[in-house]
Amino acid sequence: MRDRRRGKGYIRALLLLLFIAGIVYGIKTFFSSPLFEKNPPTITLKNEIYWNLLSPLKIPISDDSGLKQVKVLLSDGTNEVLISQDEFKPTMKKFIAKVAFPKLGLSKDKGILKLTVKTTDISKWNFFTGNSSQQQSIIRIDEKKPDLFPLISSYGITKGGAGLAIFKANDDNLEKLYIETNFGKEFKPTPFHKKGYYAVLVAWPMTQKRFSAKIVAIDKAGNKSRSRLSFFLKNKKYRTSTLEAKDSFINGKISDLAEDRPERTKDLTPAQKLDFINATYRDENNQIIRKITSKVDQNRLEDFKLEPFYPLKNGKVVASFGDHRYYKYKGEVISEAYHLGLDLASTKMADLLVTNKGVTVFANYNGIYGNNLIVYHGLGLYSLYGHCSNLLVQKGDIIKPWQVAAKTGATGLALGDHLHFSILIQGIFVRPAEWMDSKWMQTNITDVIDGAKKMIDR
Ligand SMILES: [Zn+2]
């Protein structure tokens, strides 16, 4: 009897304990449910914003459980105005608050405003009041467009050639400055001579029918100015030729180069192999060149005195820039390519001269170009030398004017010993003839630089 009663007592105590545990667990679960989450809403707002007062400011706000209310206030230091107050029913997890400058109540005279964003979520935390966030930002008013003024440029530009332009670009909060073209390329200007002035070499790719260029300046508040660069446009016809590909050529040079990419070329027919090397592999090699030569240093340019390029003493021109070559094999056109340099030949293993100072940016094997040297001369201008037998400099080496930097050869896609000479402007191949012609360089480069300096210093 006694034992039985004791047994019942145990069971009761156990049940009570389970009951309490259940309540504690229940309360815990209840308060840790999303209904009671403790994460405040997120307000994405920079500490400092430049605003042109034209387009509304957009402020993303989000919360995991849902937003209850968003308030936006704007102050000019004297008055504060409630710009917007949004309540959400049904609730939203994401919201973009849009801020427009009020027609009444605020002055923009000081140029500075203070923005305050306050928000609360639908959580029952904090005695059912929810989690709150507040963010503030300083707003700098900038309603002024960047000031653009073209000073002077080369008189003309030839299809496939280059031109120089010097202009003024002024803005207290300048963010982006570039030259926009009709063919998608953006040229990057270099600071020139005095603050607010820039120089840029532009190129008209030989494969583009038309050329137009505009300076574009955008400030931190999004104010945008554009100004056209005017050049007299000179058209130029480039030669088209058809070459017969012989088996000896495909079994020789082409097959040698195909060994650089054995996995891609092992199952190809002779015609496909030639097209792979002449088109696909050429593109790969050109991509490497374009990437390296697209860079423009941002050191302020004081002068740009260049000698005409004269890479090979008594070099005979054996192929021209811009030749559009079609390759025929057994009567059928199987491949085509543009020749983007000038081929010069003299004696075997002749001295290769870099007539202008610069820095070596590439000195390595590069497919169809063989042993390939690329030198940077400033202002986005590069000279390139292909098919070398020996490279006498390394990447990073400074080149002195008239330095012998390599020896000519027949490496890469070359049949006899010759030099492939190219000039590039910000990744675009241009006519080497212009940069080998002292008269062209005087009129289009030197006179433009000197003329601009006179205008700036006046
Ligand atoms: Zn060539």
Short mmCIF file of C-alpha atoms and ligand atoms in Angstrom, two decimals:
data_model
loop_
_atom_site.label_atom_id
_atom_site.label_comp_id
_atom_site.label_asym_id
_atom_site.label_seq_id
_atom_site.Cartn_x
_atom_site.Cartn_y
_atom_site.Cartn_z
CA MET A 1 0.00 0.00 0.00
CA ARG A 2 2.69 2.45 1.01
CA ASP A 3 4.84 1.50 -1.88
CA ARG A 4 2.00 2.02 -4.28
CA ARG A 5 1.36 5.54 -3.00
CA ARG A 6 5.02 6.36 -3.30
CA GLY A 7 4.92 5.08 -6.85
CA LYS A 8 2.01 7.36 -7.70
CA GLY A 9 3.91 10.32 -6.19
CA TYR A 10 6.85 9.66 -8.51
CA ILE A 11 4.63 9.59 -11.54
CA ARG A 12 2.98 12.87 -10.54
CA ALA A 13 6.37 14.56 -10.02
CA LEU A 14 7.55 13.26 -13.37
CA LEU A 15 4.43 14.52 -15.13
CA LEU A 16 4.80 17.93 -13.50
CA LEU A 17 8.42 18.12 -14.59
CA LEU A 18 7.49 17.19 -18.15
CA PHE A 19 4.71 19.81 -18.05
CA ILE A 20 7.11 22.56 -16.94
CA ALA A 21 9.70 21.50 -19.52
CA GLY A 22 6.97 21.63 -22.14
CA ILE A 23 5.97 25.17 -21.18
CA VAL A 24 9.60 26.38 -21.14
CA TYR A 25 10.19 24.76 -24.55
CA GLY A 26 6.96 26.28 -25.85
CA ILE A 27 7.84 29.80 -24.69
CA LYS A 28 11.35 29.43 -26.09
CA THR A 29 10.06 28.25 -29.46
CA PHE A 30 7.43 30.96 -29.47
CA PHE A 31 9.94 33.75 -28.89
CA SER A 32 12.56 32.31 -31.21
CA SER A 33 9.98 32.00 -34.01
CA PRO A 34 10.22 34.47 -36.92
CA LEU A 35 7.47 36.37 -35.17
CA PHE A 36 10.05 37.46 -32.56
CA GLU A 37 13.20 37.71 -34.66
CA LYS A 38 15.77 40.23 -33.46
CA ASN A 39 17.46 41.27 -36.73
CA PRO A 40 16.95 44.96 -37.56
CA PRO A 41 16.21 45.97 -41.19
CA THR A 42 19.13 46.70 -43.52
CA ILE A 43 19.43 50.18 -45.09
CA THR A 44 21.91 50.38 -47.97
CA LEU A 45 23.21 53.93 -47.86
CA LYS A 46 26.66 55.42 -48.49
CA ASN A 47 28.08 57.86 -45.93
CA GLU A 48 28.49 60.46 -48.64
CA ILE A 49 26.40 60.92 -51.78
CA TYR A 50 26.83 63.33 -54.71
CA TRP A 51 23.46 64.41 -56.04
CA ASN A 52 22.49 66.47 -59.10
CA LEU A 53 18.88 66.82 -57.76
CA LEU A 54 17.61 65.58 -61.13
CA SER A 55 17.16 61.85 -60.79
CA PRO A 56 15.71 60.66 -57.45
CA LEU A 57 18.07 59.01 -54.98
CA LYS A 58 17.27 55.33 -54.55
CA ILE A 59 17.78 53.70 -51.17
CA PRO A 60 17.31 49.91 -50.93
CA ILE A 61 15.85 48.70 -47.60
CA SER A 62 15.25 45.08 -46.67
CA ASP A 63 14.22 42.88 -43.75
CA ASP A 64 13.97 39.11 -43.29
CA SER A 65 10.57 39.12 -41.57
CA GLY A 66 9.11 42.14 -43.35
CA LEU A 67 9.11 45.92 -43.20
CA LYS A 68 6.46 47.79 -41.24
CA GLN A 69 7.41 51.40 -41.82
CA VAL A 70 10.03 53.55 -43.64
CA LYS A 71 10.57 57.27 -43.01
CA VAL A 72 12.89 59.53 -45.00
CA LEU A 73 13.92 62.96 -43.74
CA LEU A 74 16.04 65.60 -45.41
CA SER A 75 17.68 68.52 -43.62
CA ASP A 76 19.54 71.59 -44.90
CA GLY A 77 21.00 72.36 -41.48
CA THR A 78 18.20 74.77 -40.60
CA ASN A 79 15.01 72.93 -41.53
CA GLU A 80 14.15 69.25 -41.67
CA VAL A 81 11.47 67.99 -44.04
CA LEU A 82 9.72 64.61 -43.98
CA ILE A 83 10.18 63.47 -47.57
CA SER A 84 8.25 60.24 -47.37
CA GLN A 85 6.56 57.92 -44.93
CA ASP A 86 5.54 54.47 -46.09
CA GLU A 87 3.54 51.86 -44.15
CA PHE A 88 3.36 48.39 -45.65
CA LYS A 89 0.15 46.37 -45.74
CA PRO A 90 0.62 43.64 -46.79
CA THR A 91 4.18 43.71 -45.52
CA MET A 92 7.19 43.83 -47.87
CA LYS A 93 10.62 42.30 -47.44
CA LYS A 94 12.32 44.62 -49.92
CA PHE A 95 11.61 48.24 -50.66
CA ILE A 96 13.37 51.03 -52.53
CA ALA A 97 12.82 54.47 -51.02
CA LYS A 98 12.98 57.22 -53.63
CA VAL A 99 14.07 60.68 -52.57
CA ALA A 100 13.28 63.78 -54.61
CA PHE A 101 14.25 67.29 -53.57
CA PRO A 102 11.12 68.94 -52.08
CA LYS A 103 9.59 71.94 -53.83
CA LEU A 104 9.19 73.74 -50.52
CA GLY A 105 10.91 73.90 -47.15
CA LEU A 106 14.58 73.31 -47.95
CA SER A 107 17.38 75.47 -49.28
CA LYS A 108 20.17 74.10 -51.47
CA ASP A 109 22.37 77.16 -50.99
CA LYS A 110 24.86 75.52 -48.65
CA GLY A 111 25.41 72.70 -51.12
CA ILE A 112 25.08 70.15 -48.34
CA LEU A 113 22.10 68.20 -47.05
CA LYS A 114 21.66 65.56 -44.38
CA LEU A 115 19.56 62.52 -45.20
CA THR A 116 18.04 60.35 -42.45
CA VAL A 117 16.32 57.03 -43.10
CA LYS A 118 14.36 55.36 -40.27
CA THR A 119 12.72 51.99 -40.55
CA THR A 120 10.98 49.35 -38.39
CA ASP A 121 10.15 45.73 -39.10
CA ILE A 122 7.05 43.64 -38.22
CA SER A 123 8.79 41.52 -35.55
CA LYS A 124 7.00 41.29 -32.17
CA TRP A 125 10.34 41.75 -30.41
CA ASN A 126 10.89 44.76 -28.12
CA PHE A 127 7.44 44.43 -26.51
CA PHE A 128 5.75 44.13 -29.90
CA THR A 129 7.30 47.38 -31.26
CA GLY A 130 9.69 45.61 -33.68
CA ASN A 131 13.37 46.12 -34.57
CA SER A 132 14.40 49.55 -35.80
CA SER A 133 17.28 50.87 -37.95
CA GLN A 134 18.45 54.36 -38.72
CA GLN A 135 21.08 55.52 -41.23
CA GLN A 136 22.35 58.96 -42.09
CA SER A 137 24.21 60.30 -45.08
CA ILE A 138 25.80 63.56 -46.11
CA ILE A 139 24.60 64.71 -49.51
CA ARG A 140 26.74 67.01 -51.62
CA ILE A 141 24.71 68.89 -54.20
CA ASP A 142 26.40 69.06 -57.61
CA GLU A 143 24.20 70.40 -60.39
CA LYS A 144 27.09 71.49 -62.62
CA LYS A 145 28.00 69.49 -65.72
CA PRO A 146 31.70 68.85 -66.35
CA ASP A 147 33.29 71.57 -68.42
CA LEU A 148 34.67 70.23 -71.73
CA PHE A 149 36.61 72.15 -74.32
CA PRO A 150 38.61 70.65 -77.22
CA LEU A 151 41.79 72.75 -77.64
CA ILE A 152 43.57 71.41 -80.68
CA SER A 153 43.91 68.20 -82.66
CA SER A 154 45.59 66.70 -85.71
CA TYR A 155 43.91 68.15 -88.78
CA GLY A 156 42.90 64.82 -90.20
CA ILE A 157 42.73 61.12 -89.56
CA THR A 158 43.14 58.43 -92.22
CA LYS A 159 41.25 55.16 -92.24
CA GLY A 160 43.63 52.75 -90.51
CA GLY A 161 45.63 55.63 -89.05
CA ALA A 162 45.93 57.77 -85.95
CA GLY A 163 45.27 61.28 -84.65
CA LEU A 164 46.10 63.30 -81.56
CA ALA A 165 43.70 65.51 -79.61
CA ILE A 166 44.24 67.78 -76.62
CA PHE A 167 41.34 69.09 -74.56
CA LYS A 168 40.29 70.63 -71.29
CA ALA A 169 38.07 68.78 -68.83
CA ASN A 170 37.15 70.45 -65.57
CA ASP A 171 34.91 69.29 -62.76
CA ASP A 172 35.31 69.37 -58.98
CA ASN A 173 34.00 65.81 -58.72
CA LEU A 174 35.12 64.24 -62.01
CA GLU A 175 34.62 60.49 -61.97
CA LYS A 176 34.97 59.20 -65.57
CA LEU A 177 36.66 60.64 -68.62
CA TYR A 178 37.01 58.79 -71.92
CA ILE A 179 36.71 59.08 -75.68
CA GLU A 180 33.64 57.34 -77.05
CA THR A 181 33.79 56.09 -80.65
CA ASN A 182 31.25 54.87 -83.21
CA PHE A 183 32.87 51.41 -83.14
CA GLY A 184 32.60 50.65 -79.42
CA LYS A 185 36.22 51.33 -78.43
CA GLU A 186 36.82 53.73 -75.54
CA PHE A 187 40.14 55.56 -75.59
CA LYS A 188 41.60 56.68 -72.29
CA PRO A 189 43.16 60.16 -72.12
CA THR A 190 46.39 61.01 -70.28
CA PRO A 191 46.79 64.11 -68.05
CA PHE A 192 48.73 66.70 -70.02
CA HIS A 193 50.98 69.64 -69.03
CA LYS A 194 48.70 71.38 -66.48
CA LYS A 195 45.83 70.37 -64.23
CA GLY A 196 42.56 69.92 -66.10
CA TYR A 197 44.18 69.24 -69.50
CA TYR A 198 44.37 65.91 -71.30
CA ALA A 199 45.96 64.39 -74.40
CA VAL A 200 44.75 61.35 -76.28
CA LEU A 201 45.88 59.40 -79.31
CA VAL A 202 42.92 57.94 -81.16
CA ALA A 203 42.89 55.30 -83.90
CA TRP A 204 40.55 54.57 -86.81
CA PRO A 205 40.65 50.79 -87.21
CA MET A 206 41.25 49.82 -90.85
CA THR A 207 38.22 47.48 -90.77
CA GLN A 208 35.79 50.30 -89.82
CA LYS A 209 34.03 52.22 -92.60
CA ARG A 210 33.36 55.30 -90.48
CA PHE A 211 35.07 57.18 -87.68
CA SER A 212 33.68 59.51 -85.06
CA ALA A 213 34.87 60.33 -81.55
CA LYS A 214 33.43 62.26 -78.62
CA ILE A 215 34.91 63.23 -75.29
CA VAL A 216 32.66 62.02 -72.47
CA ALA A 217 32.98 63.31 -68.91
CA ILE A 218 30.81 62.14 -66.01
CA ASP A 219 31.01 63.48 -62.45
CA LYS A 220 30.19 61.73 -59.17
CA ALA A 221 26.65 63.17 -59.20
CA GLY A 222 26.01 61.67 -62.64
CA ASN A 223 26.20 64.94 -64.59
CA LYS A 224 27.41 64.10 -68.10
CA SER A 225 29.02 66.23 -70.82
CA ARG A 226 29.93 65.26 -74.35
CA SER A 227 31.99 67.10 -76.91
CA ARG A 228 32.83 66.00 -80.44
CA LEU A 229 36.45 65.71 -81.57
CA SER A 230 36.57 66.92 -85.13
CA PHE A 231 38.99 65.47 -87.63
CA PHE A 232 38.99 65.74 -91.39
CA LEU A 233 38.34 62.14 -92.44
CA LYS A 234 40.51 60.64 -95.13
CA ASN A 235 39.43 57.38 -96.67
CA LYS A 236 42.00 54.82 -97.73
CA LYS A 237 41.66 51.67 -99.79
CA TYR A 238 43.56 48.63 -98.64
CA ARG A 239 44.70 45.89 -100.93
CA THR A 240 43.02 42.54 -101.31
CA SER A 241 45.04 39.61 -102.54
CA THR A 242 44.61 35.89 -103.05
CA LEU A 243 47.42 33.52 -102.27
CA GLU A 244 47.71 29.91 -103.35
CA ALA A 245 48.57 27.65 -100.40
CA LYS A 246 50.95 24.93 -101.47
CA ASP A 247 51.23 21.55 -99.76
CA SER A 248 54.87 22.32 -98.96
CA PHE A 249 53.70 25.41 -96.99
CA ILE A 250 51.03 23.43 -95.09
CA ASN A 251 53.36 20.51 -94.40
CA GLY A 252 56.12 22.91 -93.39
CA LYS A 253 55.42 26.15 -91.47
CA ILE A 254 51.71 25.49 -90.84
CA SER A 255 52.33 21.99 -89.45
CA ASP A 256 55.20 23.29 -87.29
CA LEU A 257 52.88 25.90 -85.76
CA ALA A 258 50.05 23.35 -85.39
CA GLU A 259 52.30 21.50 -82.96
CA ASP A 260 51.80 24.43 -80.54
CA ARG A 261 48.16 23.23 -80.24
CA PRO A 262 48.36 19.44 -80.87
CA GLU A 263 45.02 18.63 -79.23
CA ARG A 264 43.18 21.11 -81.49
CA THR A 265 44.89 20.26 -84.76
CA LYS A 266 45.64 16.52 -84.77
CA ASP A 267 42.45 15.49 -86.66
CA LEU A 268 42.29 18.42 -89.10
CA THR A 269 42.55 18.20 -92.90
CA PRO A 270 45.36 20.27 -94.51
CA ALA A 271 42.87 23.05 -95.40
CA GLN A 272 41.39 23.12 -91.89
CA LYS A 273 44.86 23.14 -90.37
CA LEU A 274 45.83 26.18 -92.43
CA ASP A 275 42.62 28.00 -91.42
CA PHE A 276 43.17 27.11 -87.76
CA ILE A 277 46.65 28.66 -87.75
CA ASN A 278 45.79 31.59 -90.01
CA ALA A 279 42.51 32.58 -88.31
CA THR A 280 41.94 30.98 -84.89
CA TYR A 281 45.56 30.90 -83.73
CA ARG A 282 46.21 34.37 -85.19
CA ASP A 283 43.23 35.68 -83.15
CA GLU A 284 44.62 34.09 -79.98
CA ASN A 285 48.03 35.71 -80.61
CA ASN A 286 46.38 39.07 -81.39
CA GLN A 287 44.32 38.85 -78.19
CA ILE A 288 47.55 38.62 -76.17
CA ILE A 289 48.87 41.67 -78.04
CA ARG A 290 45.63 43.67 -77.64
CA LYS A 291 45.52 42.99 -73.92
CA ILE A 292 49.11 44.14 -73.35
CA THR A 293 48.83 47.20 -75.58
CA SER A 294 45.48 48.44 -74.24
CA LYS A 295 47.07 49.96 -71.15
CA VAL A 296 47.70 53.69 -70.86
CA ASP A 297 49.83 55.14 -68.08
CA GLN A 298 48.34 58.07 -66.15
CA ASN A 299 51.56 60.05 -65.51
CA ARG A 300 51.16 63.66 -66.53
CA LEU A 301 52.64 64.06 -70.01
CA GLU A 302 54.93 67.05 -70.50
CA ASP A 303 56.25 66.26 -73.96
CA PHE A 304 55.95 63.62 -76.62
CA LYS A 305 59.05 63.99 -78.74
CA LEU A 306 59.47 61.03 -81.04
CA GLU A 307 61.88 60.10 -83.80
CA PRO A 308 60.37 58.39 -86.81
CA PHE A 309 60.46 54.62 -86.33
CA TYR A 310 63.14 53.08 -88.51
CA PRO A 311 63.43 49.47 -87.31
CA LEU A 312 65.58 48.03 -90.06
CA LYS A 313 68.46 49.73 -91.81
CA ASN A 314 67.91 49.61 -95.59
CA GLY A 315 64.86 47.44 -95.01
CA LYS A 316 62.91 46.68 -98.16
CA VAL A 317 59.10 46.66 -97.84
CA VAL A 318 57.94 43.14 -98.73
CA ALA A 319 54.32 43.39 -97.51
CA SER A 320 52.08 46.31 -96.54
CA PHE A 321 49.81 47.16 -93.64
CA GLY A 322 46.15 46.34 -94.13
CA ASP A 323 46.47 43.72 -96.89
CA HIS A 324 43.37 41.56 -96.87
CA ARG A 325 44.68 38.14 -97.78
CA TYR A 326 42.59 35.24 -98.99
CA TYR A 327 44.13 31.77 -99.05
CA LYS A 328 43.19 29.30 -101.78
CA TYR A 329 43.83 25.57 -101.59
CA LYS A 330 43.09 23.31 -104.55
CA GLY A 331 41.02 26.08 -106.15
CA GLU A 332 38.90 26.94 -103.12
CA VAL A 333 39.15 29.88 -100.70
CA ILE A 334 39.75 28.28 -97.31
CA SER A 335 40.92 31.12 -95.08
CA GLU A 336 41.41 34.87 -94.83
CA ALA A 337 43.23 37.37 -92.61
CA TYR A 338 44.28 41.01 -92.38
CA HIS A 339 47.99 41.77 -92.32
CA LEU A 340 48.26 44.32 -89.51
CA GLY A 341 51.86 45.37 -89.94
CA LEU A 342 54.60 46.21 -92.37
CA ASP A 343 57.03 43.50 -93.48
CA LEU A 344 60.62 44.65 -93.95
CA ALA A 345 63.57 42.59 -95.08
CA SER A 346 67.31 43.16 -95.36
CA THR A 347 70.02 40.63 -94.51
CA LYS A 348 69.57 37.54 -92.33
CA MET A 349 69.68 38.18 -88.58
CA ALA A 350 69.89 41.92 -89.12
CA ASP A 351 69.94 44.40 -86.20
CA LEU A 352 66.49 45.43 -85.12
CA LEU A 353 66.46 49.07 -84.00
CA VAL A 354 63.98 50.61 -81.60
CA THR A 355 64.46 54.26 -82.50
CA ASN A 356 62.39 55.68 -79.62
CA LYS A 357 62.83 55.33 -75.90
CA GLY A 358 60.39 53.05 -74.13
CA VAL A 359 59.91 50.11 -71.85
CA THR A 360 59.75 46.45 -72.90
CA VAL A 361 56.29 45.11 -72.09
CA PHE A 362 56.57 41.77 -73.91
CA ALA A 363 59.56 39.73 -75.08
CA ASN A 364 58.45 36.18 -75.67
CA TYR A 365 57.26 33.58 -78.16
CA ASN A 366 53.77 34.41 -79.46
CA GLY A 367 52.54 31.90 -82.07
CA ILE A 368 52.40 33.26 -85.62
CA TYR A 369 54.49 36.29 -84.53
CA GLY A 370 57.28 33.94 -83.41
CA ASN A 371 59.70 35.65 -81.04
CA ASN A 372 57.80 38.84 -80.39
CA LEU A 373 58.95 42.13 -78.88
CA ILE A 374 56.56 44.88 -77.76
CA VAL A 375 57.76 48.29 -76.50
CA TYR A 376 55.62 50.98 -74.81
CA HIS A 377 56.42 54.60 -75.67
CA GLY A 378 53.78 56.48 -73.62
CA LEU A 379 50.37 58.00 -74.45
CA GLY A 380 49.02 54.53 -75.32
CA LEU A 381 51.51 54.07 -78.20
CA TYR A 382 53.27 50.72 -78.69
CA SER A 383 55.70 49.33 -81.29
CA LEU A 384 55.76 45.61 -82.09
CA TYR A 385 58.38 43.44 -83.77
CA GLY A 386 57.73 39.87 -84.92
CA HIS A 387 59.57 36.81 -86.34
CA CYS A 388 62.80 37.66 -84.46
CA SER A 389 65.59 35.09 -84.24
CA ASN A 390 66.93 36.53 -80.98
CA LEU A 391 65.41 38.85 -78.43
CA LEU A 392 68.14 40.89 -76.70
CA VAL A 393 65.91 42.45 -74.04
CA GLN A 394 63.52 41.18 -71.39
CA LYS A 395 60.14 42.29 -70.12
CA GLY A 396 60.64 45.37 -67.90
CA ASP A 397 63.87 46.50 -69.63
CA ILE A 398 64.16 50.20 -70.46
CA ILE A 399 64.91 50.82 -74.14
CA LYS A 400 67.19 53.67 -75.18
CA PRO A 401 66.64 55.43 -78.52
CA TRP A 402 68.29 53.53 -81.40
CA GLN A 403 68.93 50.48 -79.22
CA VAL A 404 69.47 47.15 -80.98
CA ALA A 405 66.81 45.16 -79.14
CA ALA A 406 66.61 42.00 -81.26
CA LYS A 407 67.80 40.27 -84.42
CA THR A 408 65.51 39.57 -87.36
CA GLY A 409 64.57 35.99 -88.20
CA ALA A 410 61.84 33.72 -89.54
CA THR A 411 60.18 32.42 -86.35
CA GLY A 412 56.38 32.06 -86.36
CA LEU A 413 54.43 32.31 -89.62
CA ALA A 414 57.30 33.65 -91.77
CA LEU A 415 58.75 32.07 -94.87
CA GLY A 416 62.03 33.96 -95.12
CA ASP A 417 64.04 36.10 -92.68
CA HIS A 418 62.13 39.38 -92.30
CA LEU A 419 60.74 41.75 -89.71
CA HIS A 420 57.04 42.19 -89.05
CA PHE A 421 56.65 45.73 -87.69
CA SER A 422 53.41 47.00 -86.16
CA ILE A 423 52.29 50.13 -84.34
CA LEU A 424 49.40 49.96 -81.89
CA ILE A 425 47.36 52.62 -80.12
CA GLN A 426 45.47 51.38 -77.06
CA GLY A 427 45.15 47.88 -78.53
CA ILE A 428 44.38 48.95 -82.11
CA PHE A 429 46.77 48.25 -84.98
CA VAL A 430 47.45 51.41 -87.01
CA ARG A 431 49.41 52.29 -90.16
CA PRO A 432 53.14 52.06 -89.37
CA ALA A 433 53.82 54.35 -92.36
CA GLU A 434 52.58 57.40 -90.42
CA TRP A 435 55.00 56.74 -87.55
CA MET A 436 57.91 56.28 -89.99
CA ASP A 437 57.23 59.60 -91.73
CA SER A 438 58.94 62.61 -90.10
CA LYS A 439 56.64 65.08 -91.88
CA TRP A 440 53.46 63.33 -90.71
CA MET A 441 54.81 63.17 -87.17
CA GLN A 442 55.77 66.84 -87.16
CA THR A 443 52.32 68.00 -88.33
CA ASN A 444 50.16 65.54 -86.45
CA ILE A 445 52.04 65.05 -83.19
CA THR A 446 54.80 67.59 -82.47
CA ASP A 447 52.96 70.68 -83.76
CA VAL A 448 49.79 69.67 -81.90
CA ILE A 449 51.67 69.23 -78.61
CA ASP A 450 53.55 72.52 -79.02
CA GLY A 451 50.41 74.38 -80.10
CA ALA A 452 48.46 73.10 -77.12
CA LYS A 453 51.17 74.13 -74.67
CA LYS A 454 51.19 77.66 -76.11
CA MET A 455 47.40 77.89 -75.72
CA ILE A 456 47.52 76.55 -72.14
CA ASP A 457 50.39 78.80 -71.00
CA ARG A 458 49.06 81.96 -72.64
ZN ZN B 1 54.05 40.51 -91.44
#
